[in-house]
XYZ file of C-alpha atoms in Angstrom:
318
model
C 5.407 -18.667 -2.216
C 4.980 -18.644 1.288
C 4.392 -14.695 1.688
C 1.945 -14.692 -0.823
C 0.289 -16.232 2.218
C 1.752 -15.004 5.739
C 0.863 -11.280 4.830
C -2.610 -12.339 4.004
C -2.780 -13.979 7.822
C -1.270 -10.586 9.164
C -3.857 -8.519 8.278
C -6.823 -10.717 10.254
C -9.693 -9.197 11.600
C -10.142 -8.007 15.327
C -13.425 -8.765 16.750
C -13.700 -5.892 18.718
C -16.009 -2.838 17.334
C -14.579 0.066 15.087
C -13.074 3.190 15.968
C -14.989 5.749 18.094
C -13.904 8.018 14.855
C -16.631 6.387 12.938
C -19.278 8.614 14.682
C -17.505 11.587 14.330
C -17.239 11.919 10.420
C -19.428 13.223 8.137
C -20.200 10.514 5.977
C -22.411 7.068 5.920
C -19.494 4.742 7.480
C -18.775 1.109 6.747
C -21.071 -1.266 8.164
C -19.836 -3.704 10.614
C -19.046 -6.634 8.579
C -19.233 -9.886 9.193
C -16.224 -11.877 8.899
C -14.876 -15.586 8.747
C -12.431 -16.281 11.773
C -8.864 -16.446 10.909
C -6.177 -18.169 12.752
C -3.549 -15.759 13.683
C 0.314 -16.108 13.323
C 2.670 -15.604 15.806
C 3.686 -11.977 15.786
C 6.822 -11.166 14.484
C 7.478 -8.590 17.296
C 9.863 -9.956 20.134
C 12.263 -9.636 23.107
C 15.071 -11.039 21.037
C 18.016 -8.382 19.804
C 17.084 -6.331 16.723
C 18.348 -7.019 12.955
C 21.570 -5.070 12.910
C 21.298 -2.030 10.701
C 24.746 -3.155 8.564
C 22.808 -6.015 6.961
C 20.882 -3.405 5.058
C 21.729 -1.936 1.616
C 23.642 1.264 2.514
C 21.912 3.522 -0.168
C 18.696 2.850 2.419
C 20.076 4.670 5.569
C 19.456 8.093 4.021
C 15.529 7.243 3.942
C 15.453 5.991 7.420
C 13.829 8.928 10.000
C 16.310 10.175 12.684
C 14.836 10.858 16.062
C 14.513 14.668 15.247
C 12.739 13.566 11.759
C 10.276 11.363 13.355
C 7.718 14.095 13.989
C 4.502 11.077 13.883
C 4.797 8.814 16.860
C 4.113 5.481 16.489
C 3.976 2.902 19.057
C 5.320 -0.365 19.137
C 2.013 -1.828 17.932
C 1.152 -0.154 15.361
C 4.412 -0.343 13.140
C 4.431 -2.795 10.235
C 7.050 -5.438 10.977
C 8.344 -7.155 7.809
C 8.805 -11.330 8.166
C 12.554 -12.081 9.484
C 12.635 -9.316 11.073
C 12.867 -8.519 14.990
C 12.455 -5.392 17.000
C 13.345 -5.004 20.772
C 10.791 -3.639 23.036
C 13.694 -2.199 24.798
C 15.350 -1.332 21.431
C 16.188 2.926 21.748
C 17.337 3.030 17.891
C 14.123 1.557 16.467
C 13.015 4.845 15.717
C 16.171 5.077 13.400
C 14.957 2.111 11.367
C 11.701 3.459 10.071
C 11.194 4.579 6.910
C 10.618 8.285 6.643
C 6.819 9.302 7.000
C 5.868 5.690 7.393
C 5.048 2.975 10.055
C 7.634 0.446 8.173
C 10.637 -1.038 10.237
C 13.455 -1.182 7.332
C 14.505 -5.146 7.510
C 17.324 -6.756 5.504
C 16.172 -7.835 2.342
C 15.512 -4.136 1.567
C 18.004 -3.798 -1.328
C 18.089 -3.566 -5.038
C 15.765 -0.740 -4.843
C 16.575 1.478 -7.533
C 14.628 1.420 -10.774
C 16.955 1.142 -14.114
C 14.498 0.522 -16.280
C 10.742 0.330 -16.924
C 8.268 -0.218 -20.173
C 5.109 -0.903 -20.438
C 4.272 -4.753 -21.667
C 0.374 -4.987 -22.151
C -2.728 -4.209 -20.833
C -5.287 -6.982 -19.951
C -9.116 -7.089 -19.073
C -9.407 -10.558 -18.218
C -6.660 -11.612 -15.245
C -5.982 -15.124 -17.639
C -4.148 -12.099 -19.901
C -1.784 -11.444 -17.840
C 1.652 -11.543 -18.148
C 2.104 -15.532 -16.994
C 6.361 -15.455 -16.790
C 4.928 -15.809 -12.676
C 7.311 -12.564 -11.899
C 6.487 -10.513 -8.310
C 4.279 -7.592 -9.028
C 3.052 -5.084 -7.038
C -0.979 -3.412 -8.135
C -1.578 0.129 -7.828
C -5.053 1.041 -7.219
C -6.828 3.745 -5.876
C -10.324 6.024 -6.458
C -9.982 7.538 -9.994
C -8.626 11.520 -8.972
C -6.202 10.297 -6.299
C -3.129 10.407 -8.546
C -2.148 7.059 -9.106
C -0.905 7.469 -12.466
C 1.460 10.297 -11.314
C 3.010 8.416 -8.409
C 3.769 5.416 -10.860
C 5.430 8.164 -13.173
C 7.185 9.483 -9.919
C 8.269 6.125 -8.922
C 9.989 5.267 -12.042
C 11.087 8.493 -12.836
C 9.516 9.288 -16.140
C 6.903 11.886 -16.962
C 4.714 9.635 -19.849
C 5.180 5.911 -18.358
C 1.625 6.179 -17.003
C 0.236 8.661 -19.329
C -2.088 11.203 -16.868
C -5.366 12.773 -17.575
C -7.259 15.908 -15.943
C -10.164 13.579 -16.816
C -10.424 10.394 -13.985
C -11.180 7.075 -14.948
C -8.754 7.256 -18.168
C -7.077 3.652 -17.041
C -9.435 1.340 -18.294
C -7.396 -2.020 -18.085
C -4.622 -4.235 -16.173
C -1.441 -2.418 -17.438
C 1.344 -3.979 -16.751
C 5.016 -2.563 -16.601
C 7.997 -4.336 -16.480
C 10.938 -3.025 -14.273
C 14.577 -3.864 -14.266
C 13.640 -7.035 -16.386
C 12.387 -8.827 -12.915
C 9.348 -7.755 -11.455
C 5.923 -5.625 -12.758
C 4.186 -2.515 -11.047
C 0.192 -2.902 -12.364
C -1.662 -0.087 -12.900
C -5.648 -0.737 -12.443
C -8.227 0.923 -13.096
C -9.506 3.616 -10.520
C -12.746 3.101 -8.411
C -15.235 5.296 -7.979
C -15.668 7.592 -10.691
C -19.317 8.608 -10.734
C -19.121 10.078 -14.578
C -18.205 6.677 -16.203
C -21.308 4.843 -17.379
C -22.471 2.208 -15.104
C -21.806 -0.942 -16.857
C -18.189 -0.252 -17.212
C -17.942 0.356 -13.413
C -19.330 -2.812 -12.817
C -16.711 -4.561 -15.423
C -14.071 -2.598 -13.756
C -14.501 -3.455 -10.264
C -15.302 -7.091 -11.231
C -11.930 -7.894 -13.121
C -9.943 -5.879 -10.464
C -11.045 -8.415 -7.485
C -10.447 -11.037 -9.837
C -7.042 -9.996 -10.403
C -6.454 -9.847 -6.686
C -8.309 -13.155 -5.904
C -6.695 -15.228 -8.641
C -3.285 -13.417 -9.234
C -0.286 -15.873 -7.645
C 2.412 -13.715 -8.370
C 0.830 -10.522 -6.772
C 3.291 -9.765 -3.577
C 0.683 -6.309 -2.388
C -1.702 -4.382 -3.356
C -0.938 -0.383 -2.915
C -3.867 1.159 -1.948
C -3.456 4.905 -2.664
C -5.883 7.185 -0.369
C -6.129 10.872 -0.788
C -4.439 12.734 2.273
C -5.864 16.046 1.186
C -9.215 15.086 2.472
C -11.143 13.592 5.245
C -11.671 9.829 4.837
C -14.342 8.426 2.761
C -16.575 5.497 2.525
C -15.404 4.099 -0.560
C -11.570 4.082 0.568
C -12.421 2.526 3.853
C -15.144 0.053 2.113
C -12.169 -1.448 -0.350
C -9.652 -1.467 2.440
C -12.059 -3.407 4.599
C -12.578 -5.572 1.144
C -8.813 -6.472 0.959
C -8.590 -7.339 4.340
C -11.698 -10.009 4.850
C -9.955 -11.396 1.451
C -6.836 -11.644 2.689
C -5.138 -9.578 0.374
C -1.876 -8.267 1.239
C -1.629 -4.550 1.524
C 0.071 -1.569 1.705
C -1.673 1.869 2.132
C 0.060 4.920 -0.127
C -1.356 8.255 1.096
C -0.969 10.636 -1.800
C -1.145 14.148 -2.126
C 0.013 15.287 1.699
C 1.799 18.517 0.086
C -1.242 19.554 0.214
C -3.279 21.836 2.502
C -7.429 22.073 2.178
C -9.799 25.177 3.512
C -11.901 25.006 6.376
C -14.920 23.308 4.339
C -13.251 20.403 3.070
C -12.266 19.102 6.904
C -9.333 21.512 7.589
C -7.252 19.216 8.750
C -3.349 18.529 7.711
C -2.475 15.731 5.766
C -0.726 14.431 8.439
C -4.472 14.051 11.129
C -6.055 12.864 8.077
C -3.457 9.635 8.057
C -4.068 9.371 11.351
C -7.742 9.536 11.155
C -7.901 6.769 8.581
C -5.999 4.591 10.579
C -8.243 4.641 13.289
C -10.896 4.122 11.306
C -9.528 1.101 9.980
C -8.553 -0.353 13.037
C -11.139 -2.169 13.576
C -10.793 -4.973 11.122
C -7.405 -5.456 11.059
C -5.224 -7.688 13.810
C -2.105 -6.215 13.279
C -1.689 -2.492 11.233
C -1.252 -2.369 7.756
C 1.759 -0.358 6.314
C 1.442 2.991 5.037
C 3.556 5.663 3.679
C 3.086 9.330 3.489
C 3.653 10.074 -0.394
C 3.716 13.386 -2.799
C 3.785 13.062 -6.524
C 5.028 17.146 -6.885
C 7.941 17.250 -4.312
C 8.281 13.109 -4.516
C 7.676 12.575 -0.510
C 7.618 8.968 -0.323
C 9.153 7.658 -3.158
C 12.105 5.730 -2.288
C 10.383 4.924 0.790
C 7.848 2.672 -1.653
C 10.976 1.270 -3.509
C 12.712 0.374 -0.640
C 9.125 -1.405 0.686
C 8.809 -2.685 -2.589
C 12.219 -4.141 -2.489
C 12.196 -5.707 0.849
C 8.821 -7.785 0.518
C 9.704 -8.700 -3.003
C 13.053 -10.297 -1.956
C 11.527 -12.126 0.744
C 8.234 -13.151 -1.482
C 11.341 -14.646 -4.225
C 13.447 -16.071 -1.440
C 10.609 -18.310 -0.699
């Protein structure tokens, strides 16, 4: 499928030195890595007139952010651009065809959204178990306390889909669910986790890059980062991971109902996006998407179906 591969070119790696940010965190940062050079596709942004909006599934326009909405400004070059899809630089409506709390220009294969149904199939530790029908899926992975089960409960609406724990680390395995009888959402096992003994870290986190090394059918990887608190090594250490590999991916910021004190970073949700971004920066060519998400008032949610939706009808169109 040819996005299993464009995506993978998108996110190439600058050459230029990381964010400035790096030095002003609190934390041992990523070391600079060093990185095979990647050819780099023509960008999809041009001069050319825009997609019109009436080639988009109607249900969508209620998620799109109206100029008022659009509180985060993004520019022009750091929006995600989906393939077949073309922006104006002289467009004044493009702010009314981003998502809601997101850097994602809405593109016309975004329909067929909605979730009708959803089960859970099996759960695999070896990638050779998975499900081999070849069906897009879309991996859900994230440290083990950043509430990944609960947004996949959220996104299909159903409170026990993904069964939740107050305990991290309870996902131990590839679990695959099946959704309106043609594609998968995978739940994998959280990173991280400093109780869980050793050796089953190690098992963990080698199966998981399997699975996104070897997996043909996988159309993204959502990467879900905590918004709640300043940035941390490990987040930016597996996003940096996903992009020397090539892995296509979309970054899920969970949690940004919520509001920390003064000596966990006291920053809103919001600066913390930002701040992650920028620290990111660095090793990407072009900016990944993202999307501002909230398991407890379920801030995001159709935003991620509708993303869902529009690379997944692309990925099966070719």
């Amino acid at each position: 499928m040819v996005l299993t591969h464009l995506p993978r070119l998108r996110l190439s790696i600058f050459t230029h030195p990381p964010s400035p940010l790096y030095a002003s965190l609190d934390f041992n940062l990523v070391p600079r890595l060093k990185l095979p050079t990647i050819v780099r596709p023509k960008s999809s942004l041009s001069t050319t007139e825009p997609v019109p909006i009436s080639h988009i599934s109607s249900n969508a326009h209620e998620f799109l952010a109206s100029p008022e909405e659009n509180q985060i400004q993004i520019s022009l070059d750091k929006l995600f651009v989906p393939p077949e899809t073309e922006v104006s630089l002289n467009d004044a409506s493009l702010s009314t065809r981003i998502l809601k709390g997101s850097n994602i220009v809405l593109s016309k294969y975004a329909r067929d959204a909605q979730v009708v149904q959803a089960e859970f199939v099996k759960s695999s530790v070896r990638t050779e178990d998975c499900p081999a029908d070849g069906l897009p899926e879309f991996a859900l992975v994230g440290r083990s306390n950043v509430g990944k089960s609960s947004l996949l409960n959220s996104l299909v609406r159903r409170k026990r889909l993904a069964l939740t724990s107050k305990k991290p680390g309870k996902t131990q395995c590839i679990n695959h669910f099946w959704i309106n009888d043609s594609w998968y959402l995978v739940d994998l096992p959280g990173y991280g986790y400093a109780a869980a003994p050793q050796e089953l870290r190690t098992d963990w986190d080698k199966f998981t890059k399997d699975y996104f090394l070897k997996r043909s059918s996988l159309v993204s990887v959502f990467l879900l980062i905590d918004a709640s608190i300043p940035a941390k090594k490990i987040d930016l250490e597996y996003a940096s991971w996903l992009g020397q590999n090539q892995i296509p991916m979309t970054l899920i910021f969970t949690k940004c109902d919520k509001r920390k004190k003064k000596k966990n970073g006291g920053k809103r949700p919001d600066e913390n996006v930002g701040d992650f971004q920028e620290l990111i920066s660095g090793f990407f060519e072009t900016p990944p998407p993202w999307i501002m998400t909230s398991s407890v008032t379920n801030q995001g949610r159709d935003e991620i179906l509708l993303h869902m939706a529009q690379l997944r009808n692309y990925w099966l169109k070719h």
